[in-house]
CSV table of C-alpha atoms and ligand atoms in Angstrom, one decimal:
chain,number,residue,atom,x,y,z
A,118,UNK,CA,151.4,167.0,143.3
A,119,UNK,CA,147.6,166.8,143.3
A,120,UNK,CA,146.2,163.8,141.5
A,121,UNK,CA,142.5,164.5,140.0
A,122,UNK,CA,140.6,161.0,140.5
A,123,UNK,CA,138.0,161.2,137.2
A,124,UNK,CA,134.6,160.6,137.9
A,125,UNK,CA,132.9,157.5,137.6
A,126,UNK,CA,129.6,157.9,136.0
A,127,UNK,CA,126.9,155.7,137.5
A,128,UNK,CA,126.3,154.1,133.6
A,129,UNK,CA,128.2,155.9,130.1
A,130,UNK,CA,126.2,154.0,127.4
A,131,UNK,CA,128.4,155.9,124.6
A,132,UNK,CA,130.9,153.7,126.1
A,133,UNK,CA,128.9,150.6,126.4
A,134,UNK,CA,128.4,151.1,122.8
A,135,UNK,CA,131.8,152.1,121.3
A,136,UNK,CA,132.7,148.9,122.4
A,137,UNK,CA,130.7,147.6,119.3
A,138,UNK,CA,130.9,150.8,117.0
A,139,UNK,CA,132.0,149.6,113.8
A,140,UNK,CA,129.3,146.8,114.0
A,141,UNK,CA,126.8,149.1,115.2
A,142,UNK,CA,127.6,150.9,112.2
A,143,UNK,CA,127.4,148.1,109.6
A,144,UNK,CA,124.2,146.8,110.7
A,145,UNK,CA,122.5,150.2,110.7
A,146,UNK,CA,123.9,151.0,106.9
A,147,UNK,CA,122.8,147.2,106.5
A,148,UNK,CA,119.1,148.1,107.2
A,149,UNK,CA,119.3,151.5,105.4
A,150,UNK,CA,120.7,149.8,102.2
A,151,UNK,CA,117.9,147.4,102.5
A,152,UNK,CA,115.2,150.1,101.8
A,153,UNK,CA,112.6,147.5,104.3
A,154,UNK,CA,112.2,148.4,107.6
A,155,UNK,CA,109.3,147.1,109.6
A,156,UNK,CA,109.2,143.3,110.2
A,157,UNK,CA,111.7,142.0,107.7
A,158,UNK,CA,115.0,139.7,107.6
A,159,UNK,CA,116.5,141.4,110.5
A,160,UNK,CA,114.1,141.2,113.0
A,161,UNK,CA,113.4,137.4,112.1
A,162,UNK,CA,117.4,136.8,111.9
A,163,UNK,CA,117.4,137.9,115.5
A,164,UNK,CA,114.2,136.3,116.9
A,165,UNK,CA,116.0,133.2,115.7
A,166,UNK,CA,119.3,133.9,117.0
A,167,UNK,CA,118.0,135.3,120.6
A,168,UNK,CA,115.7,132.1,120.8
A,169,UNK,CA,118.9,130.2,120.6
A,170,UNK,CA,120.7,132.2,122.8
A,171,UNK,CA,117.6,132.0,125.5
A,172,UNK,CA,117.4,128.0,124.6
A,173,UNK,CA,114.2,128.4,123.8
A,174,UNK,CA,112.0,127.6,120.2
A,175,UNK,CA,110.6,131.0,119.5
A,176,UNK,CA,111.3,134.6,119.7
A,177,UNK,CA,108.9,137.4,119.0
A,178,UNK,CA,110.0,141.1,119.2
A,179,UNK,CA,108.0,143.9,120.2
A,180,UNK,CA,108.4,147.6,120.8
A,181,UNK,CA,109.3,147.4,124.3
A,182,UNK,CA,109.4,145.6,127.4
A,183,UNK,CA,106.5,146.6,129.1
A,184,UNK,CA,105.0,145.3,125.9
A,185,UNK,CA,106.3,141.9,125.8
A,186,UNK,CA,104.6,141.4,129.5
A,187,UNK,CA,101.2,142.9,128.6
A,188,UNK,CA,101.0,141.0,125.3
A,189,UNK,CA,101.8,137.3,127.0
A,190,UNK,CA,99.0,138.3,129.4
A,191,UNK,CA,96.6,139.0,126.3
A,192,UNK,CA,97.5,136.2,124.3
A,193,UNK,CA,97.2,133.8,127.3
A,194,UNK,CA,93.6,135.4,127.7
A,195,UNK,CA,94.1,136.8,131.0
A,196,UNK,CA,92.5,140.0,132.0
A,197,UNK,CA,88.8,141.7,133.4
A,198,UNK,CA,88.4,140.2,136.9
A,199,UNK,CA,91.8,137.9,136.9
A,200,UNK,CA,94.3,138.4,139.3
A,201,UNK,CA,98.3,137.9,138.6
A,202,UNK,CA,100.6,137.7,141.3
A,203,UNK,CA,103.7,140.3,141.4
A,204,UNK,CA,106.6,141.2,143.1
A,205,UNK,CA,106.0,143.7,145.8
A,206,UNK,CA,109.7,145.5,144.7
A,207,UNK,CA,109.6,145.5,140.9
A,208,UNK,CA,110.3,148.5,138.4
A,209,UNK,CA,106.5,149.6,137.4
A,210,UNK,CA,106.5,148.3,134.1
A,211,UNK,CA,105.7,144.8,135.9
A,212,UNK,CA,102.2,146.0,137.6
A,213,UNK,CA,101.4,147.9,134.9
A,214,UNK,CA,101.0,145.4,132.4
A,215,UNK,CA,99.2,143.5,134.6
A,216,UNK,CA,96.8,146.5,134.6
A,217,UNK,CA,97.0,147.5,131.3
A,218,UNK,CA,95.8,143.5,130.5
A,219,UNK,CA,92.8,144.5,132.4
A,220,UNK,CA,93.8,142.2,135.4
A,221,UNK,CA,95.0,142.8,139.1
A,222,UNK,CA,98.5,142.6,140.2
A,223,UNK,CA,98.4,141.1,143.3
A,224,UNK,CA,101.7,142.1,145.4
A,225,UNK,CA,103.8,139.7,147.3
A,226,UNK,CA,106.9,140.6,149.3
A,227,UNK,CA,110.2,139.2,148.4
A,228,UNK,CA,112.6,137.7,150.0
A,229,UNK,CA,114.8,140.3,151.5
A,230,UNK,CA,118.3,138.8,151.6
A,231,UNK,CA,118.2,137.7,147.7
A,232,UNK,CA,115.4,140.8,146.7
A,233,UNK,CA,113.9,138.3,144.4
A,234,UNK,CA,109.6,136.8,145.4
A,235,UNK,CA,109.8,134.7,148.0
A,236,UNK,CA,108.0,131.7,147.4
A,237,UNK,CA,107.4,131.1,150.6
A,238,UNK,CA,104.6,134.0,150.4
A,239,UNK,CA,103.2,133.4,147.1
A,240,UNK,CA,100.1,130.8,148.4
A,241,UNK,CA,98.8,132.8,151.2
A,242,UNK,CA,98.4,135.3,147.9
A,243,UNK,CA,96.6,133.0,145.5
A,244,UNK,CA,92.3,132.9,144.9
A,245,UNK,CA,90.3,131.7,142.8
A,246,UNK,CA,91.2,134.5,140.5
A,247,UNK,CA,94.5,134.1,140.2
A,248,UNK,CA,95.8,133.1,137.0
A,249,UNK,CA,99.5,133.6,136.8
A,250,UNK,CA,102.7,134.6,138.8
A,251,UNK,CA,105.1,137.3,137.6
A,252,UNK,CA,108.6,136.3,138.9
A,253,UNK,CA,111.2,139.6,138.3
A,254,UNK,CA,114.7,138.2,137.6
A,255,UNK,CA,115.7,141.6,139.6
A,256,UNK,CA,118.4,143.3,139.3
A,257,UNK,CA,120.1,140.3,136.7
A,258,UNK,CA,119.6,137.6,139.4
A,259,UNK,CA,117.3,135.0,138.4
A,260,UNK,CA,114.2,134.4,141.1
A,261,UNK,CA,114.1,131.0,143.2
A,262,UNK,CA,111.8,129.3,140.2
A,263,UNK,CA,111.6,126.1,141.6
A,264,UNK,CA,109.3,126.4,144.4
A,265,UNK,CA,107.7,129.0,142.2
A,266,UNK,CA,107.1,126.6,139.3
A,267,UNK,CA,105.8,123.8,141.5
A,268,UNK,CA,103.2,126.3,143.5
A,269,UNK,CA,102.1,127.1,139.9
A,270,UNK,CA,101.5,123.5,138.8
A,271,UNK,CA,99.9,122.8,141.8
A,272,UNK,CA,97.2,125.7,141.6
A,273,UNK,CA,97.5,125.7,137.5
A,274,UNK,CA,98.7,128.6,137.2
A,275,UNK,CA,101.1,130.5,134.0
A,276,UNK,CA,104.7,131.6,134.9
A,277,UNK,CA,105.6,134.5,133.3
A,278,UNK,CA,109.0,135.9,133.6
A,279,UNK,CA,110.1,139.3,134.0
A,280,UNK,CA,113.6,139.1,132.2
A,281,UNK,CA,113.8,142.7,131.4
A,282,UNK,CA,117.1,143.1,133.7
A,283,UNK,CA,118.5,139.2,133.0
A,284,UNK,CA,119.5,138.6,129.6
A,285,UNK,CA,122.0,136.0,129.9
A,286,UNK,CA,121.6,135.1,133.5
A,287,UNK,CA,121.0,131.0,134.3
A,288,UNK,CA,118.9,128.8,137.0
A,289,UNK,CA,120.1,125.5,137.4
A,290,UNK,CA,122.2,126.0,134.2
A,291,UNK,CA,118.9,127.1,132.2
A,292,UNK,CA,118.5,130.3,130.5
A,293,UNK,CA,116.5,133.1,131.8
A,294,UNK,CA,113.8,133.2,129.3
A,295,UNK,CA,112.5,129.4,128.8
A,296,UNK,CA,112.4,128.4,132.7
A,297,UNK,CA,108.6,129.3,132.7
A,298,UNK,CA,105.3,129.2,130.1
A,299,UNK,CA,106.9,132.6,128.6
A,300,UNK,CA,108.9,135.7,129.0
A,301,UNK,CA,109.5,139.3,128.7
A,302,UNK,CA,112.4,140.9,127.9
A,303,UNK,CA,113.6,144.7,127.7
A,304,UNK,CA,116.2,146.1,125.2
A,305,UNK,CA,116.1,149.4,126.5
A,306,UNK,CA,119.5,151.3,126.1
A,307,UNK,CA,120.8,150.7,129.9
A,308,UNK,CA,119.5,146.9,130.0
A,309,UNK,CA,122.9,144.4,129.6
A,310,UNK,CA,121.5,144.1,125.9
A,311,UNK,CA,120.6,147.3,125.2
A,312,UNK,CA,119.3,148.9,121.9
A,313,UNK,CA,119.7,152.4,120.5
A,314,UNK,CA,116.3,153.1,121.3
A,315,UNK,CA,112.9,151.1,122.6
A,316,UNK,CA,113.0,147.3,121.8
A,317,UNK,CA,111.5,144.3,123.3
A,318,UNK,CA,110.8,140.6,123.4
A,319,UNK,CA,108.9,137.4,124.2
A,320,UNK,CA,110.7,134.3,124.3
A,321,UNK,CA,108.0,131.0,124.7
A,322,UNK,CA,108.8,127.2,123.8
A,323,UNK,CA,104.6,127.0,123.6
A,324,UNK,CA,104.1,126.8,119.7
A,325,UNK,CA,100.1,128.2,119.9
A,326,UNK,CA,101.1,131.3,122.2
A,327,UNK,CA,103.9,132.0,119.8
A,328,UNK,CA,101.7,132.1,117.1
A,329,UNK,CA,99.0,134.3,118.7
A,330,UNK,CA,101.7,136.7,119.6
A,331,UNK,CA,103.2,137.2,116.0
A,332,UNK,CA,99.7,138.6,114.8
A,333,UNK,CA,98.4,140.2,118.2
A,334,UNK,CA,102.1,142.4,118.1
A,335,UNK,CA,101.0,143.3,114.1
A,336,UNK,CA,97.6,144.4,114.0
A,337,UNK,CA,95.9,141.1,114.5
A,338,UNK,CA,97.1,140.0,111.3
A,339,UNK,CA,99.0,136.9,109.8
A,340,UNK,CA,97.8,137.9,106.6
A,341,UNK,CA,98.0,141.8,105.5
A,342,UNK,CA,94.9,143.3,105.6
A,343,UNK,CA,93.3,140.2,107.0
A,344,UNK,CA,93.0,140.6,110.8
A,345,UNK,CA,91.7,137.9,113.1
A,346,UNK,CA,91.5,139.8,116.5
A,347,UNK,CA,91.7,143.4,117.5
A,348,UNK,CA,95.7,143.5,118.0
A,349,UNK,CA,98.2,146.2,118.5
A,350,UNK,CA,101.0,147.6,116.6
A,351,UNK,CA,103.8,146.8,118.8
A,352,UNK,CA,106.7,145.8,116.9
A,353,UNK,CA,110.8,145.8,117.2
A,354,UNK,CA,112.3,148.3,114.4
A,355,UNK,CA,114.3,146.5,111.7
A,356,UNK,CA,117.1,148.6,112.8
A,357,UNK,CA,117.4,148.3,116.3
A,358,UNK,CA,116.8,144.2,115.4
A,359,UNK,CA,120.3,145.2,113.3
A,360,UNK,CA,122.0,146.8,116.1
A,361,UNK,CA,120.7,144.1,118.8
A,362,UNK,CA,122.3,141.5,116.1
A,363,UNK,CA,125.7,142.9,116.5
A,364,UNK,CA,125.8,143.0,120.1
A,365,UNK,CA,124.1,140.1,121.0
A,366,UNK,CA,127.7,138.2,120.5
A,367,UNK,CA,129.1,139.9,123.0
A,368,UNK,CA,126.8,139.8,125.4
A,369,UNK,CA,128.3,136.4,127.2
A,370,UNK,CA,131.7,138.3,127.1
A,371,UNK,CA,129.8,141.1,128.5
A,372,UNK,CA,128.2,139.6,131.2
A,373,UNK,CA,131.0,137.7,132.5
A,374,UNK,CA,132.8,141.0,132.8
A,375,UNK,CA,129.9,142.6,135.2
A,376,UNK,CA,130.3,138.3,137.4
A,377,UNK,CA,133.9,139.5,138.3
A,378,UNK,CA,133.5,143.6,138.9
A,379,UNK,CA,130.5,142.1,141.5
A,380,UNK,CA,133.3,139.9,142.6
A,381,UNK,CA,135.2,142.3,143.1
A,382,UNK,CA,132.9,144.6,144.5
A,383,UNK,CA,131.8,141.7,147.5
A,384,UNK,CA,135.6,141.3,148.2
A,385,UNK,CA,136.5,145.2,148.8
A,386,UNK,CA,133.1,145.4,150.8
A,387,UNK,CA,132.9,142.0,152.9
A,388,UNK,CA,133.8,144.0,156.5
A,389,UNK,CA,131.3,147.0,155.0
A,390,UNK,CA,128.6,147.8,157.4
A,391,UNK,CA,126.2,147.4,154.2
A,392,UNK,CA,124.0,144.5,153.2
A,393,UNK,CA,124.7,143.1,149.5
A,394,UNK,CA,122.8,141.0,148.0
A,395,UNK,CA,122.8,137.1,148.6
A,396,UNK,CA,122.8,134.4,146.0
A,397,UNK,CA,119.5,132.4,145.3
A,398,UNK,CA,120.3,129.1,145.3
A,399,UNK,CA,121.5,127.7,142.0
A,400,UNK,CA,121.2,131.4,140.7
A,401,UNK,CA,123.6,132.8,138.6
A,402,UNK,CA,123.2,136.2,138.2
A,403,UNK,CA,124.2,138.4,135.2
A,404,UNK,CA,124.3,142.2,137.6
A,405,UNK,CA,122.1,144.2,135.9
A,406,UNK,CA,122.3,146.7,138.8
A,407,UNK,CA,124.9,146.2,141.8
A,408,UNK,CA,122.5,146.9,144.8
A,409,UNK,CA,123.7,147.6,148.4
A,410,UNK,CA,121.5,148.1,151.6
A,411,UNK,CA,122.0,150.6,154.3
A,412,UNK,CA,120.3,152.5,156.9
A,413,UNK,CA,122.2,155.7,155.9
A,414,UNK,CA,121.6,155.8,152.7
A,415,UNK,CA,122.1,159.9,152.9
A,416,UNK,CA,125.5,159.8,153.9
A,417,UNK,CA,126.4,157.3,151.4
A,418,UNK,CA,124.9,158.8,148.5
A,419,UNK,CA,126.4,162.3,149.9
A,420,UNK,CA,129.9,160.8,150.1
A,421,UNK,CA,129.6,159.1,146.8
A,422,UNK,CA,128.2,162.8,145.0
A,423,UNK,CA,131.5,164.4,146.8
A,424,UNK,CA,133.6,161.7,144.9
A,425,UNK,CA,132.0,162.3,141.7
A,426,UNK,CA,131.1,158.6,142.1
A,427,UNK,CA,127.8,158.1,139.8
A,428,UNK,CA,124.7,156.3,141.9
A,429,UNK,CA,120.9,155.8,141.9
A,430,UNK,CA,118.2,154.2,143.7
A,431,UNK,CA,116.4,151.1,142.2
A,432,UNK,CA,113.6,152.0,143.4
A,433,UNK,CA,113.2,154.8,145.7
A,434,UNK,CA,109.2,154.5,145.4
A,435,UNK,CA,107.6,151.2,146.3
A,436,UNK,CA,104.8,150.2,143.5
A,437,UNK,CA,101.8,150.3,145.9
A,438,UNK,CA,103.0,153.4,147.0
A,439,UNK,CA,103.3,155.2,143.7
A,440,UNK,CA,100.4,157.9,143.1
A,441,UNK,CA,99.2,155.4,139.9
A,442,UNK,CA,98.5,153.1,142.4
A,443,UNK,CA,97.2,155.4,145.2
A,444,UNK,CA,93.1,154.8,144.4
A,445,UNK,CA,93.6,151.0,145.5
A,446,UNK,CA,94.0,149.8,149.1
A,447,UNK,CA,96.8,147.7,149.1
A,448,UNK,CA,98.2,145.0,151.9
A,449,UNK,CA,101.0,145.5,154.2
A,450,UNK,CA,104.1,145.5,152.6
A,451,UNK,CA,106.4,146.4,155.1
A,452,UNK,CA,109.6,144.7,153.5
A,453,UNK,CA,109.1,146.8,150.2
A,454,UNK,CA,108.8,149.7,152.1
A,455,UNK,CA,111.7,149.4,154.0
A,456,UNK,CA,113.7,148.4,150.9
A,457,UNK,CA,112.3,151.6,149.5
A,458,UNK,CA,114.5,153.9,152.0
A,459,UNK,CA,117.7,151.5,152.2
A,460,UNK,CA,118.7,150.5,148.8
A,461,UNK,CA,121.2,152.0,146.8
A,462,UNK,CA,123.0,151.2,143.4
A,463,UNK,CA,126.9,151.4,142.5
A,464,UNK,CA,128.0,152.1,139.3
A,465,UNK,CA,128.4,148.0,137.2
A,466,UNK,CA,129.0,148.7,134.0
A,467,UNK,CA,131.2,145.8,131.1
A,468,UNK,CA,134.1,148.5,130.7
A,469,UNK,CA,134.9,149.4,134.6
A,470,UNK,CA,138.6,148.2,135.9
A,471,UNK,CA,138.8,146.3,139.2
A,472,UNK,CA,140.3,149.5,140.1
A,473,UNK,CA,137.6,151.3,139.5
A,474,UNK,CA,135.3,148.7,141.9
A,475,UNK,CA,138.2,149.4,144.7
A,476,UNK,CA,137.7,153.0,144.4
A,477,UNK,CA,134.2,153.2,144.9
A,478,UNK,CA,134.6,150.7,148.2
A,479,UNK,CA,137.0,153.0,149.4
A,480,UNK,CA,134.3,155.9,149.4
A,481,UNK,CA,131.5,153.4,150.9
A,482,UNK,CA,133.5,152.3,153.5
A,483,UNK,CA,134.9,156.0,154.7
A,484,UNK,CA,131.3,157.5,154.2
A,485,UNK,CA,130.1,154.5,156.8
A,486,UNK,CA,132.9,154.1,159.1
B,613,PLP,C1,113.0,147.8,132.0
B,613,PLP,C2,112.0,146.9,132.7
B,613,PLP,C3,110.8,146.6,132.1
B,613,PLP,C4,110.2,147.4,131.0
B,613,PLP,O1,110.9,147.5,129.8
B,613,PLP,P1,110.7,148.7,128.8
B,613,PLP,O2,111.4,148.2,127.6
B,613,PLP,O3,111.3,149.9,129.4
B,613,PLP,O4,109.2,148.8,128.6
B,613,PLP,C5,110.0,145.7,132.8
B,613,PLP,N1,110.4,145.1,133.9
B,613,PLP,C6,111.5,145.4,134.5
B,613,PLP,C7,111.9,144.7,135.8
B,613,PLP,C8,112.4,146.3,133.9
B,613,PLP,O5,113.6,146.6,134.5
């Protein structure tokens, strides 16, 4: 007899979401029902509640996360002719609201056992330009903030996190969110709190940034139709503030779930002949993404296609190297590049089996054997 395997797709948000259908449901008939829809009690209800969650004072939402990054830079007053130090291997978004602020990302490489900035490269980066350091919490695993915040005190520079892929995840038993000046986060669909759509947020304990946010997100405006600088209109729908409501309780749950299928995943592959990713120290990570390293990447994503095994590549294009970028000369960044050709990401998802994690080892270790 002939047993069909069914595929495992590399992420199946209808599943992520079933998971929370009936709440999903309530919350958006909630928010119809109400007849308001833009800034109202859901989107303050969950500011509050993800500010607890982050164990931090405030919360602002915005429409996205590339929005939450470029506003902190705005409302901090960094732009023209200031320089902000990034992660060499980021998704985009990170540069580009440095850019879109006005201001210079400034690329450093990261540490290439933990993928995270390596803070050991950050100085030889700084001028007397610089004004603020970008850590990426990448790919759920927080970045080695320590050394990173001490750097910053010592030159007086902001630390602005990239949280967009950590929701959840801890440094030295501290939320991702409120271990720098401020943060971004993402609720796009495939982040570990996703939305049903675009969604974002800040999370700050600095009361007078806070403040500045909450009218620079609205038009400039704490009082309608009275606007005190030239702002934007980014803000987080009512209803996808209603839908981020009902899954945020879960999201612990969630997250400890994706902790054992990476456990499980470093015990099927410890005799691999493929790199996985090391801890930071006092890191713990919340696996956004599941990221391997190998020198034959082709014969591993071929092998994993054949098994109807679902993978991707975070990110096949370095950010220097993108044709955005392609009018700046840019500094060797030989470790980006070479992460560039070598990474490759396994399906994590909350509702995979153990089983499931086995599976896929199987097909990684025959494809490199
Ligand atoms: C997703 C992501 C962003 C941007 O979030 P959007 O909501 O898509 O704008 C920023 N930084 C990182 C590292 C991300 O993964």
């Amino acid at each position: 007899m002939v047993t069909t395997q069914q595929a495992i797709p590399f992420l199946d948000l209808k599943r992520v979401n079933a998971a929370h259908d009936a709440s999903i449901r309530a919350a958006i008939s909630r928010v119809l029902d109400s007849g308001w829809y833009i800034l109202g009690n859901e989107v303050s209800c969950f500011e509050q509640e993800f500010a607890a969650y982050c164990e931090v004072k405030h919360c602002i939402g915005v429409a996205d996360g590339l929005d939450a990054l470029h506003l902190i830079l705005r409302a901090y007053g960094i732009g023209d002719g200031d320089e902000v130090i990034v992660p060499s291997n980021t998704f985009i978004a990170t540069w580009l609201a440095v850019s879109q602020a006005g201001a210079q990302p400034v690329p450093v490489e990261p540490d290439e056992a933990t993928h995270n900035l390596d803070p050991a490269c950050i100085e030889a980066a700084i001028t007397a330009r610089t004004k603020a350091i970008m850590p990426v919490h990448l790919y759920g695993q927080p970045a080695d903030m320590a050394p990173i915040l001490e750097i910053a005190r010592r030159h007086g520079l902001k630390v602005i996190e990239d949280a967009a892929q950590a929701h959840g995840a801890r440094y030295l038993g501290r939320r991702t969110g409120g271990l720098g000046d401020a943060a971004g986060f993402s609720f796009y669909p495939g982040k570990n709190l996703g939305a049903l759509g675009d969604g974002g947020a800040i999370t700050t304990n600095d009361d007078a940034l806070a403040a500045r946010l909450r009218m620079l997100r609205n038009y400039g405006s704490s009082i309608k139709y009275h606007h005190e600088v030239a702002g934007v209109n980014s803000r987080l729908d009512e209803i996808q503030a209603a839908v981020l409501r009902a899954k945020l309780p879960a999201l612990d749950a969630e997250n400890a779930a994706r902790r054992r299928l990476a456990a499980a995943y470093f015990e099927a592959l410890q005799d691999a002949p493929v790199l996985l990713p090391k801890a930071v120290a006092g890191a713990e990570s919340v696996w956004h993404l599941m990221v391997v390293r190998t020198d034959r990447r082709a014969d591993l994503q071929a092998a994993l296609s054949r098994a109807e095994i679902g993978h991707m590549v975070h990110y096949p294009i370095a950010c220097h190297a993108q044709q955005a970028y392609a009018h700046q000369t840019w500094p060797d960044l030989p470790i980006a590049e070479r992460l560039q050709g070598q990474l490759l990401s396994l399906p994590i998802a909350p509702y995979m089996t153990e089983q499931e994690v086995s599976r896929i080892a199987d097909v990684v270790k025959t494809a490199l054997r």
